[in-house]
Amino acid sequence: MVVVDAAGGGGRQDEESRRLGFALTVPAQMLVLFIAAFPLLMQAYISLTDWSPLDGIGWWRAWELWNGFANYSDLATDNRFWGALGRTIIVMAICVPAEFLLGFGLAILFTGNFVGRRFFYSVLLMPMMVVPAVAGYMFFMLFQSGGPVNDILSAIIGSPVQIAWLSDPDLALFAVIASDIWQWTPLMFLILLAGLLGVPEDQLKAATLLGASWWQRFVTIVLPRMKTIIVIALAIRVIENFKVFDTFYIMTGGGPGVATETISIFIYKVTTQELVWGYVAAIGLTILIVLSVVAGVAIKYMSAQRREA
Amino acid sequence: MADITFRNVTKRYGETIAVRNTSFTIENNEFFCFFGPPLSGKSTILRLILGLETPDEGEILIGGQPVNGVSPAARNVAMVFQKLALFPHMTARDNVRFPLVERKQPEAQIVARVAEVAEKLHIGHILHKPPAQLSGGERQRVAIARALVRDPAAYLMDDPISALDARLREETRVELKRIQRELGKTLIYVTHDQEEAMSIADRMAILEEGAVSQVGTPVEIYDGPANEYVARLLGSPMMNIVPALLDASRNSFEAAGGAIRLPAGVVPEETSNLGIRPENLKVAPWTDRGEGQPVTVFEVEPLGGHTVVTLEAGGQMLKALMRGQPQIAADSLVALTCSPEQMHFFGTSGETLAR
Amino acid sequence: MTAIHLEGLVKRFGDFTALRAMDLEIRDGEFMALLGPSGCGKSTTMNMIAGMEAPTQGRILFDDRDMASVPMGQRGVGFVFQNYAIFTHMTVRQNLAYGLKMRGMPRAEIDKRVGAVAELLQLTSLLDRPSAKLSVNILQRLAIGRSAIIEPAIFLLDEPLSNVDAAFRAVMRTELRHLQHAFRQTMVYVTHDQLEAMTMADRIAVMDHGVLQQVGTPLEVYNNPANVFVARFIGSPGMNLLKGRLADSDRGPVVDLGQLGATPPLPDALAAAARTAGAEEVFYCFRPEEISIAREGRGLAMPVTFVERIGARTIVHLGEGEETAKAVFDNDVGLSAGETAVISANEETVRLFDAASGQAIGSA
C-alpha cells in the first residue's frame, strides 16, 4: 500500500478522471436534489391552493382548490402573523446581541488562565446540552409564582415577592428571552472562544511590543481576524433563534394570549388547530425566503473575506 | 531488477507543465537524487514513479516493464515516511510488521521477514520499544524497515531530513547513505539542499522547470556543469559568473573590470560569461608590481576553517573562499588570480562551451 | 543606542530551569548572537529582554535602567518574530504605520516616516499591497521596518532565517547585516545555526542547557573554545575530540590515546598548562580543517569509514565507536572507505580539555 503526503505534490487529478468522477456521481446528485427540492416544490404548490387534509382529497389534487396568491395576500393582512413576526424579531434583537456580548466576554475571560478554568468551562457548556424541551420545563418551574426566581428575589428584597412571570403578558416575553439566553450563550461562547484561540499569539505580542494597549489590540488585531467567525456565529444564532419553538412552547404555549407567540408557535398552532395547510405552506415559504436572504448575505460576506485573505 | 526509466515523460496540470519531456534511467541499487529549486518538478517525478500520477505523454518502465497503467499498489515501490511516520501506539516491531499483517501474510513468514529486515538495519534490539522511546536515528531506521519489509524494488524519500537542524542533518545524511549501501537497494531521494544532494547521491539529476538539465555523479556535475543554471545551483558560495569581453585588439578576454584577463587563445570564441568557483579564485595582497587591476575587498566573513571574501571589481561582486583565517581587511586592495583550467566558459544562452 | 546588562538572570518554569544565572553584557550598537541548540535558553533570554516573560531572579538593565517594572510595550524594543508575525489583514503601509498609529501620532507625520522607512527598505512600490501574499524576503524587511519605525534602541531577532530555504539564506543574511549598518541599533539575534552566528555577529554568546558557555567574537569562539560543548558546536563539522591521558615520552609530553597510540608531542605552552592544571584524563582536540593525512607515516592511524564529497570539499569520516574523527579537505584526497589513514593535526590548533570538567586547559 502506498500513500503519499498531501504536501508531496499538486494533488490534482487528471481532467479525464475528473469528468468520469462527475458522471458517476450524477445519479447520487439527482437523488440529493430530489430530496431537497421535493418538499419545497410541494410546499410551493400547496401554498397556491386552499387545500386542507380534511378535504378528503390527496395533496396532489390540490389544484382543484386553486386560489392563486390568495394565501399570500391574506398573510399580508394577518395581524396575528405580523404580531408573531414582530415578537420573533424582538426576541432575536435582544437574545442574539445579549448572547453575543455575554459569550464574547466569557470567551475573552477563558483565553486567560485562572483557577478552576476547566471546571467552569464544563459548567458553562452544560446548558447547551440540555434538551430544549427539558430546558423549557426547567424555566417553566423556575418562573412559577411560587418558584425559585421569586424565592431568590424575596430573599434579596426581604419581603415576599409573588410575580406571575408566565401569566403576565409583559413579563412572559422576558422569561422566555431569559431561557434562550441561558441556553444559547454557551454556543456563542464556544464558537467565539475557538475564534479567539485562532488569533495568532505572535501577532498580539508584536502589537504589544509596538505599543498597542489591550483595547487597541482588540480593535486592530482581534476583531478583524475574527470577522468571519463572528459572522458565522451571528448567522447561526439569528437563524436558530428565528426557529425557536420547543422551549417557548413548553414554558408558555405562546401565551398568555399571544404574548409569547413567535413565528414557529404561530405556524404550529395554525397547522394543528386550524388545519389550513395551504396558508401554512405560504407562511413557511415566506419565512424560508427571509432566512435564505440572511444566510445568503452571511455567506457572500464570508466568501468575500476568504478571497481577500 | 529495479532500474527505473523515464522515456520522454510529460505531465501537465491544466496549463502548468510539471514535468517536461523528461528522460533518464535510475540504475539498479543506486542512490539517486533529484535536486532542484521548489516547483522544479521533483515531487511530481516521485509521484509518477509511485503511480500516484499518470504521465500525459511518454513511458515509465520499472525493471524494464512499462508501468503506465499499473496501480501504485502493484508497482512494488515504497515511500518512506518521515514526519509522523510511525504509529505511536504500536511497538517498533508492530510498526514494521504492519504492511505484512495488512496483506494477511502467514504469521511464520511475517516473523521471518521482520527478523531479516531488522538484522539488516540493526534494529533487532529496539523492536520491543514504542517509537516515543527511540532516538531520531532509530526511528528513521524503523521507518525504513517498515517500507522495506515487503521487499520493494525501490524505496523513495521526499526531502526527509529538511526539518532537522544543521548539525543533525549532516550526521543523518551520512547514516542514510550507509544504510543504503548496506541494503544495496535502489533509493530515490528528493532534496532541495545542494550540499545534501552532493554528499549522498551516487548519481543525481538536476531539474529546472520540470526538465532534467543534467544527470551524473555529483563530482561530474560540480566539475563540469552543463550550463550556467546547473553551475549556480551547486556549490556554496555560488559560482561567480561574470561577463567576459573580448578587448578591442581581440587578443585577450577581460572580465570584472579588467581584474581578470585571459589570452584569447585559451577562451572559446563564443564565450559570453566566465564562471569561477569561489575556492578557485586566489586572492593576494596587491603590490604595485602586480599584473592586471587591483580590486577592493568589500566584506570579509570568517567561518573559522574558511573565510569568505567578497570583492568588488568593475561594479561586480565576486566571492572567494579562502582557507583558514587570512588577514585581509575590508576596503583593502587585492590582486585576483585564477588558472584558466579552473574556469568555466558559457555561451550566450548559458550553455557550457567546450575548451 | 543602548547597552543591555543581564545580571544573574534565572528563569524557571515550574520544576524546569530554562536559564541559570546568566550574566551578559551586550554593548551599545553591537550585533550579538545568542547561539545554541533548541532548549538552551536563548529564546527565553530574549523573551525576557523584550519583557514577554519576567525573570524568576536577576536583573535586566538597559544602560542603567532596571527594566523589571517596565512592561513589554514600553521598553523601546523592536522584535522580529521567527514567522515575522505580519498583520496579514492589513496592507504593507498599515503594518508599517501600526506602531506610530498606536502612539496617536498625527497622520502627516506617520505618512512621512512610513515613506522614509519604506524607501530605505525598498518597499515603496508595495506599500498599498495586502501583506498576506508577500515573499519571505519582503516579509522579513517588512517585519524589520515595522519595528524600526518606532525607533527602538534595541532590536531583537528570533531566528528570522529559519523558515527560508538554504539557497535564499545567504541573500537574506547579507541583507540583514546591511540593515543593521543602516539602523545602527544594538541587535540581539537568536539562532541555532552556528554558521549564521559566525557570519553575522560581532560577538557570539554560546548557550547550552540554560547555561552561558562562552562569549566572544566568532573567531575567538572558533579558535579557543572554552569547553567541550563549544568545541563541538562551533564549526562544520565541529572539533574532533579524542579521549586520552597525559603521558610523558622521550620527545616530551604527549596524550596517550589508548588503542590509537600516543599523539605527537604537545606544544610547550599547552604541555605546561596541562601540567599546571593537573588533569589526568583529557580530550585531545583538533579542527577537521587542520589535519594532514597520509596512508602511512607518523601520526594517528585510523580506519576510513566513509568519504563524503561535497563539490570540491571532502569530508573523511575516521574511526569507529568512541574514537571517531572527521577531516575536511579542499580537494579529493584519494582515500576510500576501508583504507587506513594516518592523520596528524596542525600543532598550533591542538587544544586540550579536561575530560572531567569539560573545560579548556590553558589558552593558546
PDB file of C-alpha atoms in Angstrom, chain C residues 4 7 11 19 37 92 96 133 167 170 180 182 228 232 261 311 338 357:
ATOM      1  CA  ILE C   4      22.000  45.639  27.762  1.00  0.00           C
ATOM      2  CA  GLU C   7      22.753  40.166  35.870  1.00  0.00           C
ATOM      3  CA  LYS C  11      14.136  31.633  34.673  1.00  0.00           C
ATOM      4  CA  LEU C  19      18.060  29.683  32.401  1.00  0.00           C
ATOM      5  CA  PRO C  37      20.701  24.066  20.318  1.00  0.00           C
ATOM      6  CA  VAL C  92       2.107  46.862   3.913  1.00  0.00           C
ATOM      7  CA  LEU C  96       4.499  49.886   8.884  1.00  0.00           C
ATOM      8  CA  LYS C 133       0.913  37.091  -0.066  1.00  0.00           C
ATOM      9  CA  ALA C 167      19.859  28.976  -1.191  1.00  0.00           C
ATOM     10  CA  ALA C 170      22.790  33.725   2.094  1.00  0.00           C
ATOM     11  CA  GLN C 180      21.964  46.684  10.834  1.00  0.00           C
ATOM     12  CA  ALA C 182      21.687  51.264   8.291  1.00  0.00           C
ATOM     13  CA  VAL C 228      33.913  20.725  25.097  1.00  0.00           C
ATOM     14  CA  ARG C 232      31.779  20.516  19.278  1.00  0.00           C
ATOM     15  CA  GLY C 261      48.608   5.174  20.479  1.00  0.00           C
ATOM     16  CA  GLY C 311      31.762  19.692  -4.546  1.00  0.00           C
ATOM     17  CA  GLY C 338      38.071   0.558   4.301  1.00  0.00           C
ATOM     18  CA  SER C 357      35.110  19.159  33.851  1.00  0.00           C
TER      19      SER C 357
END
